[in-house]
């Protein structure tokens, strides 16, 4: 069977959780027996996120073939069984780099190289190549998340590319899911649908028509508001799905399934798989919400202003907590604060974790935290720089090498 595509876009604001929504849909489809893969398209001009500041972009996710990719690929792997590779994530920078290399080789035979068709064709080629990387090219569905926000100039070539791709592949081979925000205005005491209406209008101007709307809000969206969104967005009422804030991201697959998102997508793609079985997800959420014990873990780092800088670690600890029926309470502590104020802030923790990092800033605070853990016999885990600094701390305070340090600094 030819691979079918589900494109996931976002509107109004960024950081609404497109990656979680896309991964949740993928999990439901996989539970229905479909072979699913996922791609993330990032509109920034960096070639990859490997050299981007964790403050701006969060932690990179390293794939099994060694690529430094967007952290959403970590969500993909946590939600479905498909392993991500380098081809599952690409950026505007990679697209332009590839097109310019072809132009220098003479592949375009002297033609004027333009955004349309050359950039948009390259994007489509990258999407097709990424979709073929799983299941020996025989994935049933490829879910493609388009980074950025509809209306931003950066994402326009990607949106144009998926419009062309949808036209070329024909009906029942592509579907579009749009994630948007329905904000609650406290002073008015009501939810506002206008941002969603405008976001869908922007999509329609481009030539894209959503098959389903995922409406994010801090509460359940009443049927009256859903009907208004349906009317002004020209999307059927049953395709306007309320996605309220959840206690854990692992509740989202059941939330979307209960409102029929997978059925909408399967209908749009003309697929008739068996019913979904989300027992595994139900058990996981039950274990997460009903712990038998609790632990407090101090994560001492220097990128703690953006906790997604340590996403893989927090998720790994959460998963360990699920399996051991433990409520893992992670508290992020800035190592520079320890340098200024001492280690009293570490009192009362069951364990201390020092993750990786770059540069000299904050390292002495991490070393103080490591010494505190050793002297007070608190379980300690050092990862990357955290392990290296554990050696430095031991050399200084146990082996008598007072000047011990790392050539990295």
XYZ file of C-alpha atoms in Angstrom:
409
model
C 0.000 0.000 0.000
C 1.242 3.500 -0.841
C 2.132 5.530 2.230
C -0.518 8.077 3.175
C 0.324 11.357 4.887
C -1.133 13.285 7.818
C 0.164 16.849 8.069
C 0.020 18.543 11.474
C 0.214 22.338 11.619
C -0.098 24.858 14.429
C -1.601 28.313 14.712
C -1.990 31.391 16.933
C 1.116 30.792 19.090
C 4.001 28.353 19.306
C 4.561 25.752 22.037
C 0.984 24.472 21.955
C 2.157 20.870 21.854
C 2.042 19.904 18.177
C 4.645 17.233 18.823
C 2.609 15.640 21.615
C -0.600 15.856 19.570
C 1.063 14.319 16.517
C 2.701 11.570 18.586
C -0.599 10.825 20.339
C -2.392 10.442 17.013
C 0.416 8.169 15.849
C 0.054 6.057 19.005
C -3.683 5.611 18.406
C -3.180 4.656 14.754
C -0.439 2.206 15.737
C -2.794 0.653 18.301
C -5.187 0.080 15.401
C -2.611 -2.062 13.622
C -1.222 0.520 11.211
C 2.494 0.914 10.516
C 3.224 4.521 11.432
C 6.276 6.736 11.063
C 6.766 10.417 11.871
C 8.690 13.415 10.555
C 9.428 16.873 11.962
C 10.037 19.820 9.621
C 11.723 22.825 11.245
C 11.560 26.208 9.477
C 14.719 27.714 10.978
C 17.815 28.215 8.815
C 20.210 26.359 11.136
C 21.312 23.127 9.499
C 20.457 21.206 12.672
C 19.777 22.045 16.336
C 23.088 20.573 17.483
C 24.762 23.966 17.936
C 21.663 25.878 19.085
C 21.453 27.199 22.633
C 19.425 24.966 24.962
C 17.852 28.192 26.279
C 16.288 28.791 22.855
C 15.532 25.328 21.588
C 15.674 22.876 24.449
C 17.649 19.663 24.379
C 18.556 17.938 21.126
C 17.470 14.339 20.583
C 20.200 12.036 19.278
C 18.904 9.347 16.933
C 20.229 5.815 16.669
C 22.271 6.832 13.589
C 23.921 9.680 15.512
C 21.997 12.701 14.213
C 21.301 15.669 16.484
C 17.636 16.434 15.944
C 14.629 18.252 17.383
C 13.469 17.121 20.833
C 10.045 16.239 19.386
C 11.648 13.121 17.891
C 12.117 11.964 21.472
C 8.363 12.245 21.977
C 7.821 10.268 18.784
C 9.987 7.407 20.030
C 8.289 7.438 23.421
C 4.831 7.185 21.856
C 5.348 4.742 18.959
C 7.599 1.782 18.228
C 9.309 3.251 15.137
C 12.929 4.295 15.666
C 13.766 7.788 14.460
C 16.707 8.524 12.164
C 18.391 11.553 10.642
C 15.908 11.625 7.753
C 12.982 12.041 10.167
C 13.940 15.651 10.893
C 15.071 18.367 8.513
C 15.323 22.141 8.493
C 15.118 25.049 6.077
C 18.900 25.185 6.345
C 19.252 21.612 5.082
C 16.816 22.278 2.234
C 18.668 25.362 1.023
C 22.025 23.641 1.466
C 20.864 20.759 -0.743
C 19.386 23.062 -3.406
C 22.499 25.246 -3.526
C 24.719 22.180 -3.848
C 22.618 21.008 -6.802
C 22.782 24.466 -8.358
C 26.584 24.502 -8.097
C 26.755 21.055 -9.712
C 24.656 22.308 -12.599
C 21.717 20.014 -11.871
C 19.268 22.795 -12.754
C 20.931 23.378 -16.150
C 21.197 27.127 -15.768
C 17.587 27.748 -14.766
C 16.698 30.482 -12.284
C 16.498 28.730 -8.913
C 13.393 29.849 -7.021
C 11.392 29.007 -3.910
C 8.712 27.602 -6.216
C 9.341 25.071 -7.648
C 12.882 24.240 -6.530
C 12.669 24.715 -2.750
C 9.149 23.281 -2.505
C 10.106 20.279 -4.653
C 13.116 19.637 -2.433
C 10.899 19.730 0.664
C 8.568 17.175 -0.915
C 11.532 14.950 -1.800
C 12.803 15.126 1.793
C 9.342 14.236 3.128
C 9.053 11.232 0.806
C 12.572 10.080 1.689
C 11.864 10.337 5.416
C 8.612 8.403 5.074
C 10.381 5.580 3.224
C 13.019 5.135 5.941
C 10.677 3.046 8.128
C 9.251 -0.422 7.456
C 11.403 -0.783 4.316
C 9.409 1.947 2.636
C 6.069 0.353 3.447
C 4.723 2.511 6.279
C 0.953 2.826 6.085
C 0.871 6.362 7.463
C 3.509 9.076 7.817
C 2.589 11.860 10.231
C 4.435 15.051 9.291
C 4.662 17.838 11.865
C 5.294 21.294 10.395
C 7.205 23.431 12.882
C 6.443 27.076 13.487
C 3.137 28.899 13.361
C 0.803 29.393 10.410
C 1.166 33.000 9.283
C 4.910 33.208 9.924
C 6.996 33.869 6.826
C 9.470 31.099 7.728
C 6.959 28.274 7.369
C 5.375 29.414 4.085
C 7.572 27.236 1.806
C 6.702 24.163 3.906
C 2.986 24.905 3.795
C 3.147 25.471 0.041
C 5.031 22.186 -0.342
C 2.389 20.178 1.524
C -0.342 21.926 -0.473
C 1.330 20.790 -3.690
C 1.910 17.328 -2.261
C -1.751 16.988 -1.279
C -2.807 18.016 -4.781
C -0.366 15.635 -6.447
C -1.227 12.608 -4.296
C -4.973 13.156 -4.654
C -7.948 12.567 -2.381
C -7.787 9.976 0.399
C -3.986 10.050 0.439
C -3.435 13.069 2.680
C -5.125 14.603 5.711
C -4.525 17.848 7.579
C -4.843 18.330 11.341
C -4.509 21.885 12.660
C -3.701 22.620 16.311
C -4.798 25.999 17.587
C -5.423 27.957 20.780
C -8.737 28.956 22.347
C -7.670 31.330 25.138
C -9.694 32.024 28.263
C -9.924 35.737 29.088
C -10.352 36.071 32.887
C -11.678 39.636 32.760
C -14.430 38.565 30.354
C -14.924 35.165 31.948
C -15.138 33.389 28.599
C -13.223 31.491 25.945
C -12.398 33.383 22.758
C -12.632 31.611 19.396
C -11.502 34.502 17.177
C -7.778 33.545 17.160
C -8.727 30.062 15.947
C -10.996 31.494 13.252
C -8.188 33.721 11.976
C -5.652 30.891 12.078
C -7.859 28.646 9.941
C -8.506 31.587 7.617
C -4.739 31.907 7.097
C -4.561 28.214 6.218
C -7.425 28.508 3.756
C -5.744 31.474 2.054
C -2.766 29.214 1.384
C -5.042 26.536 -0.058
C -5.036 24.157 2.902
C -8.288 22.945 4.439
C -8.087 21.127 7.789
C -9.851 17.803 8.236
C -9.755 18.259 12.020
C -9.114 21.081 14.458
C -7.446 20.398 17.795
C -8.438 23.302 20.025
C -6.125 23.792 23.004
C -7.564 25.385 26.105
C -7.068 25.327 29.850
C -10.546 23.808 30.224
C -13.137 21.798 28.303
C -14.499 23.803 25.362
C -18.331 23.935 25.519
C -20.371 22.653 22.576
C -21.603 26.180 21.914
C -18.053 27.423 21.335
C -17.187 24.354 19.275
C -20.231 25.043 17.088
C -19.056 28.621 16.551
C -15.590 27.408 15.548
C -17.178 24.869 13.199
C -19.355 27.497 11.531
C -16.664 30.093 10.943
C -13.890 27.616 10.089
C -15.977 25.458 7.749
C -14.971 22.334 9.670
C -17.631 19.775 10.729
C -18.619 19.999 14.383
C -17.404 16.477 15.189
C -14.001 17.461 13.775
C -13.613 20.344 16.250
C -11.863 18.567 19.107
C -11.382 19.997 22.579
C -7.886 19.420 23.961
C -7.806 20.678 27.529
C -4.746 20.817 29.752
C -3.856 17.367 31.095
C -2.008 16.253 34.213
C 0.338 14.192 32.059
C 1.043 14.049 28.333
C 0.308 10.322 28.412
C -3.394 11.092 28.840
C -3.570 12.732 25.420
C -3.969 9.574 23.261
C -7.099 8.544 25.198
C -8.406 12.132 25.131
C -8.097 12.357 21.337
C -9.458 8.859 20.779
C -12.517 9.533 22.939
C -13.434 12.381 20.593
C -12.893 10.336 17.449
C -9.774 11.937 15.971
C -8.447 8.617 14.690
C -11.760 7.864 12.976
C -11.714 11.276 11.285
C -8.199 10.696 10.004
C -8.926 7.137 8.863
C -12.031 8.358 7.008
C -10.024 11.115 5.314
C -7.408 8.559 4.250
C -9.977 5.897 3.309
C -8.523 3.421 5.817
C -10.488 0.774 7.722
C -8.170 -0.638 10.402
C -9.352 -2.595 13.477
C -10.572 -0.652 16.543
C -8.002 0.990 18.795
C -6.759 -0.806 21.896
C -5.390 1.748 24.361
C -5.146 -0.622 27.336
C -1.395 -0.052 27.567
C -1.909 3.707 27.792
C -4.662 3.339 30.382
C -2.381 1.173 32.532
C 0.488 3.624 32.155
C -1.616 6.608 33.236
C -3.029 4.615 36.175
C 0.477 3.748 37.371
C 1.569 7.367 36.973
C -1.377 8.717 38.956
C -1.313 6.092 41.703
C 2.268 5.907 43.007
C 3.144 3.873 46.094
C 6.080 6.038 47.165
C 7.783 9.346 46.355
C 11.346 10.580 45.829
C 12.759 14.099 45.519
C 15.573 14.508 43.027
C 17.692 17.645 42.665
C 18.813 18.268 39.086
C 21.727 20.692 39.321
C 22.402 22.381 35.994
C 22.957 25.728 34.352
C 20.170 25.712 31.759
C 17.397 25.314 34.321
C 15.511 28.411 33.137
C 14.253 26.222 30.300
C 13.594 22.780 31.762
C 13.271 21.273 28.270
C 17.063 21.591 28.163
C 17.036 18.350 30.190
C 14.023 16.718 28.547
C 15.521 13.257 28.048
C 16.551 13.061 31.701
C 13.225 14.195 33.125
C 11.372 11.766 30.852
C 13.712 8.899 31.775
C 13.135 9.582 35.473
C 9.382 9.780 34.914
C 9.423 6.437 33.096
C 11.464 4.862 35.885
C 8.870 6.188 38.316
C 6.056 4.608 36.324
C 7.733 1.202 36.381
C 8.501 1.392 40.108
C 5.188 3.050 41.077
C 7.118 6.063 42.362
C 6.164 9.731 42.269
C 9.369 11.313 40.964
C 9.541 14.951 42.072
C 12.266 16.735 40.116
C 13.463 20.131 41.300
C 15.782 22.133 39.057
C 18.578 24.008 40.831
C 20.865 26.531 39.146
C 24.482 25.601 39.842
C 25.426 29.290 39.858
C 23.052 29.801 42.794
C 25.022 27.153 44.707
C 28.236 29.058 43.951
C 26.683 32.185 45.478
C 24.680 30.764 48.377
C 26.140 27.360 49.225
C 24.668 23.874 49.326
C 21.893 24.378 51.889
C 19.425 24.304 49.003
C 20.246 20.593 48.589
C 18.961 19.612 52.042
C 16.193 17.026 52.048
C 16.705 15.505 48.602
C 16.797 11.739 48.106
C 19.206 11.945 45.166
C 21.243 14.469 43.183
C 21.744 14.456 39.418
C 24.225 16.643 37.547
C 23.624 16.548 33.776
C 25.822 17.578 30.866
C 26.791 21.103 29.917
C 29.353 23.189 28.063
C 31.864 25.750 29.248
C 33.215 26.823 32.622
C 30.162 28.762 33.822
C 28.487 27.062 36.767
C 30.970 24.186 37.034
C 32.183 25.084 40.539
C 28.592 25.000 41.791
C 28.195 21.552 40.300
C 31.393 20.413 42.011
C 30.047 21.697 45.337
C 26.832 19.732 44.768
C 28.843 16.596 43.985
C 30.926 17.016 47.146
C 27.737 17.478 49.173
C 26.330 14.233 47.738
C 29.534 12.292 48.469
C 30.012 13.562 52.005
C 26.356 13.113 52.954
C 26.079 9.721 51.237
C 23.264 10.865 48.950
C 22.827 8.788 45.773
C 24.449 10.664 42.897
C 24.199 10.315 39.120
C 26.575 12.254 36.898
C 25.943 12.325 33.174
C 28.533 13.560 30.655
C 30.011 16.673 32.311
C 28.379 15.572 35.564
C 30.502 12.405 35.562
C 33.639 14.288 34.565
C 33.176 16.750 37.412
C 32.673 13.872 39.858
C 36.210 12.756 38.984
C 37.476 16.326 39.445
C 35.750 16.607 42.838
C 37.211 13.294 44.031
C 40.680 14.273 42.826
C 40.519 17.592 44.662
C 39.015 16.564 47.974
C 39.973 12.891 48.393
C 43.133 12.339 46.349
C 44.700 15.607 47.504
C 45.098 17.107 44.031
C 43.867 20.581 44.937
C 44.365 22.022 41.470
C 42.575 19.225 39.628
C 40.416 20.412 36.768
C 39.500 19.594 33.191
C 41.320 20.708 30.052
C 37.836 21.267 28.621
C 37.720 24.535 30.584
